[in-house]
Amino acid sequence: MKKVYKHLLGGTEGTIGLAALLILLAIILPASMDIFRLNLVGKYISYSFVAVGLVMLWGNAGVLSLGQGIFFGLGGYCMAMFLKLEASDPISTKIQSTPGIPDFMDWNQITHLPAFWVPFRSFPFAMAAILVLPALLAYVLGNAMFKRRVGGVYFAVITQAVALIVSLGIDGNQGYTGGRNGITDLRTLLGWDIRTTSAQYILYYVAVALLIGCILIGRMVLSTRMGRVLLAMRDREDRLRFSGYNVANFKIFVFSLAAMMSSIGGAMFVLQVGFISPSLVGIVPSIEMVIFAAVGGKMSLLGAVYGTLVVNTAKSLFSESFPQLWLFLMGGLFIAVVMLFPDGLAGIYTTVRRWVIRASKTRRPKVSQPVVAAELVNVEGD
Amino acid sequence: MSSNSDYLLSIEDLTVSFDGFKAVDSLNLYVDRNELRVIIGPNGAGKTTVLDLICGKTKATGGSIKFKGREMLGLQEHKIVHAGIGRKFQTPSIYENLTVFENLEISYPSGQSVFGCLGFRRTPAVIERIESVAKTVFLQDLLQVEGAFLSHGQKQWLEIGMLLMQDPELLMLDEPVAGMSQPEREQTVELLKRICEKRGILVIEHDMDFVEKIAHRVTVLHLGKFLAEGSMEAIRNNPKVQEVYLGH
Amino acid sequence: MQGFAGLSLFSVLLLMALGLAIIFGQMGVVNLAHGEFMALGAYVVYLCSQIVQDHLPSLQPYYFVVAIVIAFFVAGIFGMFVEWSMIRFLYRRPLDTLLATWGLSLIMQQAFRSIFGAREVTPTLPEWLMGSFKPSESIDIPINGVFVMGLSLLLTAGLALFIFKSRTGLRIRATVQNRQMSGAVGINTGLVDRFTFALGCGIAGVAGAAFTTIGSTGPDSGQRYIVDTFLVVVFGGSASMLGTIASAFTIAQGQSISEFFLEGTMGKVMTLTAIVVILMLRPKGLFPSKVRV
């Protein structure tokens, strides 16, 4: 039990932080908003999955991926394909020239369901695909690149290129993927109408629960030896090889983990928002997701959620009232986070906490500063 | 007396050339078990390159490096480590963000695969080993200090400690006392003599007094080639060596 | 005909890639806003065109070449400012440079949108750039294409000469290869960096100016080619100018050929996929640097 407390929940501090987030997401927000706004928050929560994955991949392992949209989209499209097939049963689509297939296929003169769509008729398959496909893709990409020691900037640019390739590929194949408009008009999940208010509340809570689950998984991984290995890898990758580690395997592992988390986010997005399109897959959304993690503090799992919420809230506020201003602000945000606030909101929180503790009269011995070794060891002569 | 296969490390005809420039040229070198060999030579002689070649950091263009009879050329770095070779770098290469304890723990040789790491337990055996190695390298009181806050000399010791955790049969140290104060150097001499009882050590150094205190044999390199080999005294009196390196 | 469209694309890619190769290949800095510097050059030419049209119509046939020179300097000076205010703090942090320059690109794009409007614009091109050579009935060589290509090759040659034969070029190469030593012999490495970055941006400006002859310019024109440009540089092995040229040629031709056979986006997808796959097999590119770092 003590181990769970320390590792999973993160000791006293970690538990309080997690509880605070849970209270915010599960109680305060639903109580203070109408369902429309809450649904928006639900959308932001879907993005948070990607940010949490990036905390593992970028903050801890030091690998920057500018293509996480690929995996978000993969999960989203898997879920959308399942829902679309459900909504395209022969009775509802009887006015089409070919009933029983999605409407956009009909518009593109496609007469039977393409082979890669067929398995998505099955719910278990779709669920499995949401987890397995992104992990598989990440594994393949990771193997191709990390085993060849492609890292850092090169890796980032290539993930950007792959994001472009995937989004263009979806875009250019309207008949098979819904093209630029994406897959829309989704109605029911196994007969349950996902558009009703009660459904939206339930889906919101499911998203929150899954998000907390991902955070706990992240904490668990980081609390093992893997956490220290990742930090070592981020700071001195070549040294780690000489400590006996096959660095590529670790990068592949974290990349796949982040991919899976992003994919779950994509699936929850589709359930709550009701559509998916290539505009959520390409270069721009992928790099925006990085800024969510950066604003939150790229080393902080909880921070990632706050960062996503803050940036997206600001985005909707500003793009309504000052659309021109928003892009300037967003660009400025990228620069500010890199140059002025590298630890993001989490860093600000830590600094403020330190001031508060110092300012209070009673000294709390819990927060210990690292001791400068030179003071401890008395070296004779010199 | 001993055939090639009895040597701990046998390097034969080792060559590496970068764009035509031969950093190491047809080098032969043999190290016994439990021997402390020091490699000296002027800058650019290829000393660090030899260590790079042995531990896999650089790829050789010719020759062979056999460790306990097994060919090491072409193996990946972590495999060479697992075979029993440990390397300390010229500038102290420790994990600054981790504590002394964690630096040593990371070097613990079991559970280093992905799933091994996830399931790794900090058992009493592990803790005991860490504490014992820390004691060997004079850092037993600094276990919770972050690497970044150690002094230069302490970082060198920590790096040696990290190597000891791996329990290598061949330890390679690149300038282990560079930047150390005199008392620290003396402690390091003691340390190396103690470690040498169980393994072979290859050292690169410039401090001749230090070399004299620790070396069993000395090899001199010049321009990537073997120049001379022998006891410290023999080397000191070798006219070729004097001309090229030691002066007088 | 298709072959020639490929050559125009080649010229633009080459110019963009040259600028980027200087910045990335030589300095290791990743400038995701490089495309926006190109757009800046294009907008400068457009501005010149408007000014000449409204106030100095007699200069119409001559303004274009001058405008290109102005574009070079405007982009270069702005590049200098960016290096001074932002880039020089991020030299050891390439991933952070990526993010910061992306932010810069967003700001620049929005600035273009606010100043010039969201719609695409074209400068009025001088007479002598319009039309084409017709050496025979079936061969039709557009003059603007020839101009752009000529400009690219001229600039490439000029750049090569500059970097390898001039004193400043020597300083640049020295700083890149051994910063500390260069500083020790009295080279002001900070200034060299600023100059190098500005040079790369200036060339992007020229690329933009050249681009106006073959296409219109909008606020997000820079985004269109940035990924391709990076791939050109990485594919060519970023340390080599020869590699950059070969790579730009291959990729441009590859793209226009595949666009001919497959429809629009799928052509681009094919080319990009091919490049990425090749890069994964040969991560150092076509002409990797063999020097021991």
XYZ file of N, CA, C and O in Angstrom, chain A residues 3 6 147 149 220-221 224-226 228-229 231-236 238-247 249-250 253 370-374 376-377 379-382, chain B residues 55 57 76-78 81-82 87 89 92-98 102 105-106 108 110-114 117-118 120-122 141-142 145 149-150 154 159 163 166 181 183:
328
model
N 3.733 1.500 -1.164
C 4.364 1.654 -2.467
C 3.430 2.361 -3.435
O 3.844 3.227 -4.179
N 3.337 5.961 -2.688
C 4.520 6.721 -3.061
C 4.656 6.837 -4.584
O 4.905 7.892 -5.112
N 16.768 3.179 -34.352
C 17.834 2.190 -34.489
C 18.955 2.746 -35.357
O 20.074 2.276 -35.316
N 19.878 5.795 -35.124
C 20.377 6.965 -34.392
C 19.904 8.294 -34.996
O 20.587 9.296 -34.893
N 3.344 5.776 -12.957
C 3.862 4.466 -12.608
C 5.153 4.185 -13.372
O 6.151 3.762 -12.803
N 5.115 4.460 -14.677
C 6.305 4.212 -15.486
C 7.474 5.056 -14.994
O 8.599 4.573 -14.846
N 9.383 3.919 -11.856
C 10.276 2.761 -11.908
C 11.657 3.220 -12.364
O 11.889 4.394 -12.606
N 12.538 2.261 -12.510
C 13.879 2.559 -12.976
C 13.822 3.269 -14.338
O 14.674 4.091 -14.659
N 12.793 2.940 -15.106
C 12.626 3.530 -16.431
C 12.629 5.052 -16.350
O 13.205 5.728 -17.195
N 14.201 7.023 -14.329
C 15.558 7.550 -14.194
C 16.342 7.342 -15.477
O 17.149 8.182 -15.882
N 16.086 6.196 -16.129
C 16.778 5.938 -17.399
C 16.391 6.983 -18.437
O 17.233 7.493 -19.174
N 15.395 10.061 -17.926
C 16.051 11.327 -17.610
C 17.514 11.291 -18.032
O 18.040 12.247 -18.598
N 18.166 10.161 -17.736
C 19.566 10.032 -18.126
C 19.696 10.100 -19.645
O 20.610 10.720 -20.179
N 18.752 9.490 -20.321
C 18.793 9.454 -21.783
C 18.620 10.853 -22.357
O 19.274 11.229 -23.318
N 17.746 11.610 -21.713
C 17.495 12.962 -22.195
C 18.739 13.819 -22.065
O 19.068 14.612 -22.931
N 19.464 13.632 -20.973
C 20.610 14.497 -20.733
C 21.904 13.996 -21.339
O 22.712 14.780 -21.797
N 22.124 12.686 -21.315
C 23.380 12.185 -21.863
C 23.131 10.839 -22.525
O 23.432 9.790 -21.969
N 24.474 9.357 -25.138
C 25.578 8.461 -25.489
C 26.182 7.803 -24.267
O 26.604 6.652 -24.317
N 26.194 8.500 -23.155
C 26.739 7.904 -21.953
C 25.894 6.702 -21.544
O 26.408 5.697 -21.069
N 24.608 6.817 -21.769
C 23.715 5.743 -21.361
C 24.034 4.446 -22.096
O 23.920 3.357 -21.545
N 24.435 4.575 -23.359
C 24.832 3.367 -24.083
C 25.982 2.670 -23.379
O 26.041 1.452 -23.308
N 26.906 3.505 -22.866
C 28.069 2.920 -22.219
C 27.775 2.473 -20.803
O 28.627 1.900 -20.135
N 26.546 2.769 -20.351
C 26.136 2.177 -19.079
C 25.445 0.850 -19.330
O 24.964 0.215 -18.402
N 25.370 0.455 -20.600
C 24.835 -0.866 -20.921
C 23.407 -0.888 -21.430
O 22.777 -1.934 -21.454
N 22.878 0.266 -21.839
C 21.490 0.295 -22.278
C 21.369 0.403 -23.785
O 22.113 1.137 -24.427
N 20.404 -0.305 -24.340
C 20.093 -0.160 -25.758
C 19.090 0.973 -25.896
O 17.890 0.788 -25.776
N 19.643 2.156 -26.127
C 18.846 3.377 -26.073
C 17.649 3.363 -27.022
O 16.562 3.800 -26.662
N 15.651 1.066 -27.963
C 14.471 0.369 -27.453
C 13.653 1.230 -26.510
O 12.424 1.172 -26.504
N 14.354 2.045 -25.700
C 13.626 2.872 -24.753
C 12.858 3.970 -25.468
O 11.729 4.290 -25.108
N 9.810 2.489 -26.989
C 8.791 2.205 -25.988
C 7.994 3.459 -25.643
O 6.763 3.468 -25.666
N 19.110 20.723 -2.439
C 20.279 19.856 -2.616
C 21.503 20.512 -1.980
O 21.679 21.712 -2.067
N 22.287 19.694 -1.312
C 23.425 20.247 -0.583
C 24.624 20.360 -1.509
O 24.889 19.473 -2.297
N 25.334 21.446 -1.414
C 26.541 21.571 -2.226
C 27.622 20.719 -1.597
O 27.986 20.908 -0.450
N 28.135 19.787 -2.370
C 29.030 18.765 -1.831
C 30.282 19.346 -1.227
O 30.819 18.822 -0.267
N 30.756 20.434 -1.796
C 32.024 20.980 -1.324
C 31.952 21.341 0.153
O 32.950 21.310 0.861
N 30.376 19.673 2.389
C 30.337 18.496 3.227
C 31.709 17.867 3.422
O 32.037 17.330 4.457
N 32.494 17.879 2.356
C 33.759 17.161 2.399
C 34.886 18.114 2.702
O 35.041 19.146 2.070
N 38.491 18.762 2.367
C 39.695 18.305 1.697
C 40.892 18.991 2.301
O 40.955 20.213 2.371
N 41.848 18.187 2.754
C 42.991 18.777 3.425
C 43.963 19.384 2.443
O 44.138 18.915 1.331
N 44.623 20.403 2.902
C 45.635 21.052 2.072
C 44.985 21.600 0.808
O 43.793 21.668 0.693
N 45.706 22.035 -0.097
C 45.174 22.426 -1.413
C 46.288 23.072 -2.238
O 46.720 24.151 -1.921
N 35.700 0.566 -27.063
C 34.358 0.553 -26.468
C 33.264 0.731 -27.506
O 32.091 0.728 -27.189
N 32.755 3.316 -29.641
C 32.292 4.665 -29.957
C 32.644 5.035 -31.392
O 31.935 5.768 -32.066
N 27.708 -3.496 -30.923
C 27.137 -2.240 -30.446
C 27.660 -1.918 -29.053
O 28.036 -2.809 -28.301
N 27.622 -0.601 -28.719
C 28.232 -0.159 -27.470
C 27.741 -0.933 -26.252
O 28.537 -1.361 -25.408
N 26.413 -1.101 -26.145
C 25.904 -1.704 -24.910
C 26.268 -3.184 -24.821
O 26.405 -3.737 -23.740
N 29.703 -3.337 -23.426
C 29.608 -3.141 -21.974
C 29.230 -4.446 -21.297
O 29.831 -4.849 -20.300
N 28.241 -5.127 -21.855
C 27.803 -6.383 -21.250
C 28.893 -7.446 -21.299
O 28.920 -8.346 -20.468
N 34.171 2.042 -19.610
C 34.988 3.166 -20.081
C 34.670 4.430 -19.313
O 33.500 4.780 -19.145
N 35.237 8.531 -19.444
C 35.561 9.507 -20.471
C 36.471 10.604 -19.957
O 36.612 10.812 -18.764
N 34.342 14.396 -17.210
C 33.468 13.528 -16.408
C 32.067 13.472 -16.987
O 31.421 14.485 -17.207
N 31.639 12.236 -17.247
C 30.371 12.013 -17.900
C 29.449 11.317 -16.922
O 29.341 10.109 -16.935
N 28.803 12.107 -16.078
C 27.846 11.504 -15.152
C 26.480 12.094 -15.463
O 26.372 12.997 -16.283
N 25.445 11.566 -14.823
C 24.106 12.091 -15.058
C 23.841 13.181 -14.042
O 23.543 12.912 -12.883
N 23.970 14.418 -14.522
C 23.929 15.559 -13.610
C 22.627 15.677 -12.850
O 22.591 16.162 -11.719
N 21.526 15.266 -13.492
C 20.220 15.445 -12.849
C 19.873 14.358 -11.859
O 18.847 14.452 -11.187
N 20.685 13.321 -11.781
C 20.386 12.240 -10.847
C 21.337 12.325 -9.658
O 22.442 12.853 -9.755
N 21.468 7.386 -7.478
C 20.787 7.011 -8.721
C 21.776 6.785 -9.860
O 21.580 5.911 -10.704
N 22.990 3.452 -9.259
C 21.943 2.451 -9.474
C 21.718 2.177 -10.947
O 21.488 1.045 -11.355
N 21.789 3.242 -11.745
C 21.545 3.064 -13.172
C 22.577 2.151 -13.794
O 22.319 1.474 -14.800
N 23.804 -0.445 -12.438
C 23.665 -1.819 -11.962
C 23.338 -2.718 -13.135
O 22.374 -2.483 -13.859
N 21.978 -5.564 -13.972
C 20.855 -6.403 -14.389
C 19.595 -5.568 -14.544
O 19.486 -4.492 -13.981
N 18.645 -6.060 -15.288
C 17.398 -5.344 -15.524
C 17.588 -4.086 -16.346
O 17.041 -3.044 -16.011
N 18.374 -4.196 -17.420
C 18.639 -3.008 -18.221
C 17.854 -2.987 -19.523
O 18.005 -2.084 -20.326
N 16.971 -3.959 -19.719
C 16.125 -3.914 -20.903
C 14.890 -3.089 -20.555
O 14.692 -2.722 -19.403
N 14.041 -2.830 -21.558
C 12.846 -2.015 -21.317
C 11.971 -2.630 -20.224
O 11.613 -1.980 -19.246
N 13.611 -2.798 -16.814
C 13.568 -1.547 -16.057
C 12.232 -1.351 -15.387
O 12.148 -0.853 -14.267
N 11.162 -1.713 -16.095
C 9.837 -1.518 -15.520
C 9.665 -2.380 -14.282
O 9.002 -2.007 -13.326
N 12.164 -3.543 -12.359
C 13.340 -3.535 -11.492
C 12.974 -3.171 -10.056
O 12.256 -2.210 -9.814
N 13.496 -3.954 -9.123
C 13.218 -3.649 -7.712
C 14.498 -3.245 -7.006
O 15.544 -3.844 -7.207
N 14.388 -2.208 -6.195
C 15.544 -1.755 -5.436
C 15.695 -2.625 -4.206
O 15.426 -2.217 -3.087
N 29.214 9.397 1.845
C 28.403 10.387 2.569
C 27.609 11.294 1.642
O 26.902 12.183 2.090
N 27.772 11.102 0.343
C 27.158 12.041 -0.593
C 26.090 11.397 -1.451
O 25.767 11.882 -2.515
N 23.254 13.495 -2.953
C 23.590 14.751 -3.626
C 23.412 14.588 -5.131
O 23.788 13.566 -5.700
N 26.083 18.887 -8.421
C 26.682 19.640 -7.315
C 27.986 19.065 -6.805
O 28.542 19.546 -5.838
N 28.485 18.012 -7.450
C 29.755 17.444 -7.027
C 30.904 18.273 -7.568
O 30.791 18.929 -8.594
N 35.225 14.757 -7.522
C 34.200 13.819 -7.079
C 33.437 13.233 -8.259
O 33.035 12.065 -8.247
N 32.197 8.616 -11.645
C 32.197 7.901 -12.921
C 32.912 6.560 -12.780
O 32.467 5.546 -13.314
N 31.370 2.677 -13.184
C 31.987 1.565 -13.905
C 32.118 0.349 -13.005
O 31.885 -0.786 -13.422
N 29.288 -1.989 -12.747
C 29.121 -2.946 -13.847
C 30.009 -4.165 -13.666
O 29.875 -5.136 -14.405
N 43.037 17.867 -7.283
C 44.054 18.423 -6.407
C 45.020 17.295 -6.013
O 44.743 16.120 -6.237
N 45.927 15.998 -3.020
C 45.388 14.967 -2.119
C 44.415 14.040 -2.854
O 44.406 12.833 -2.615
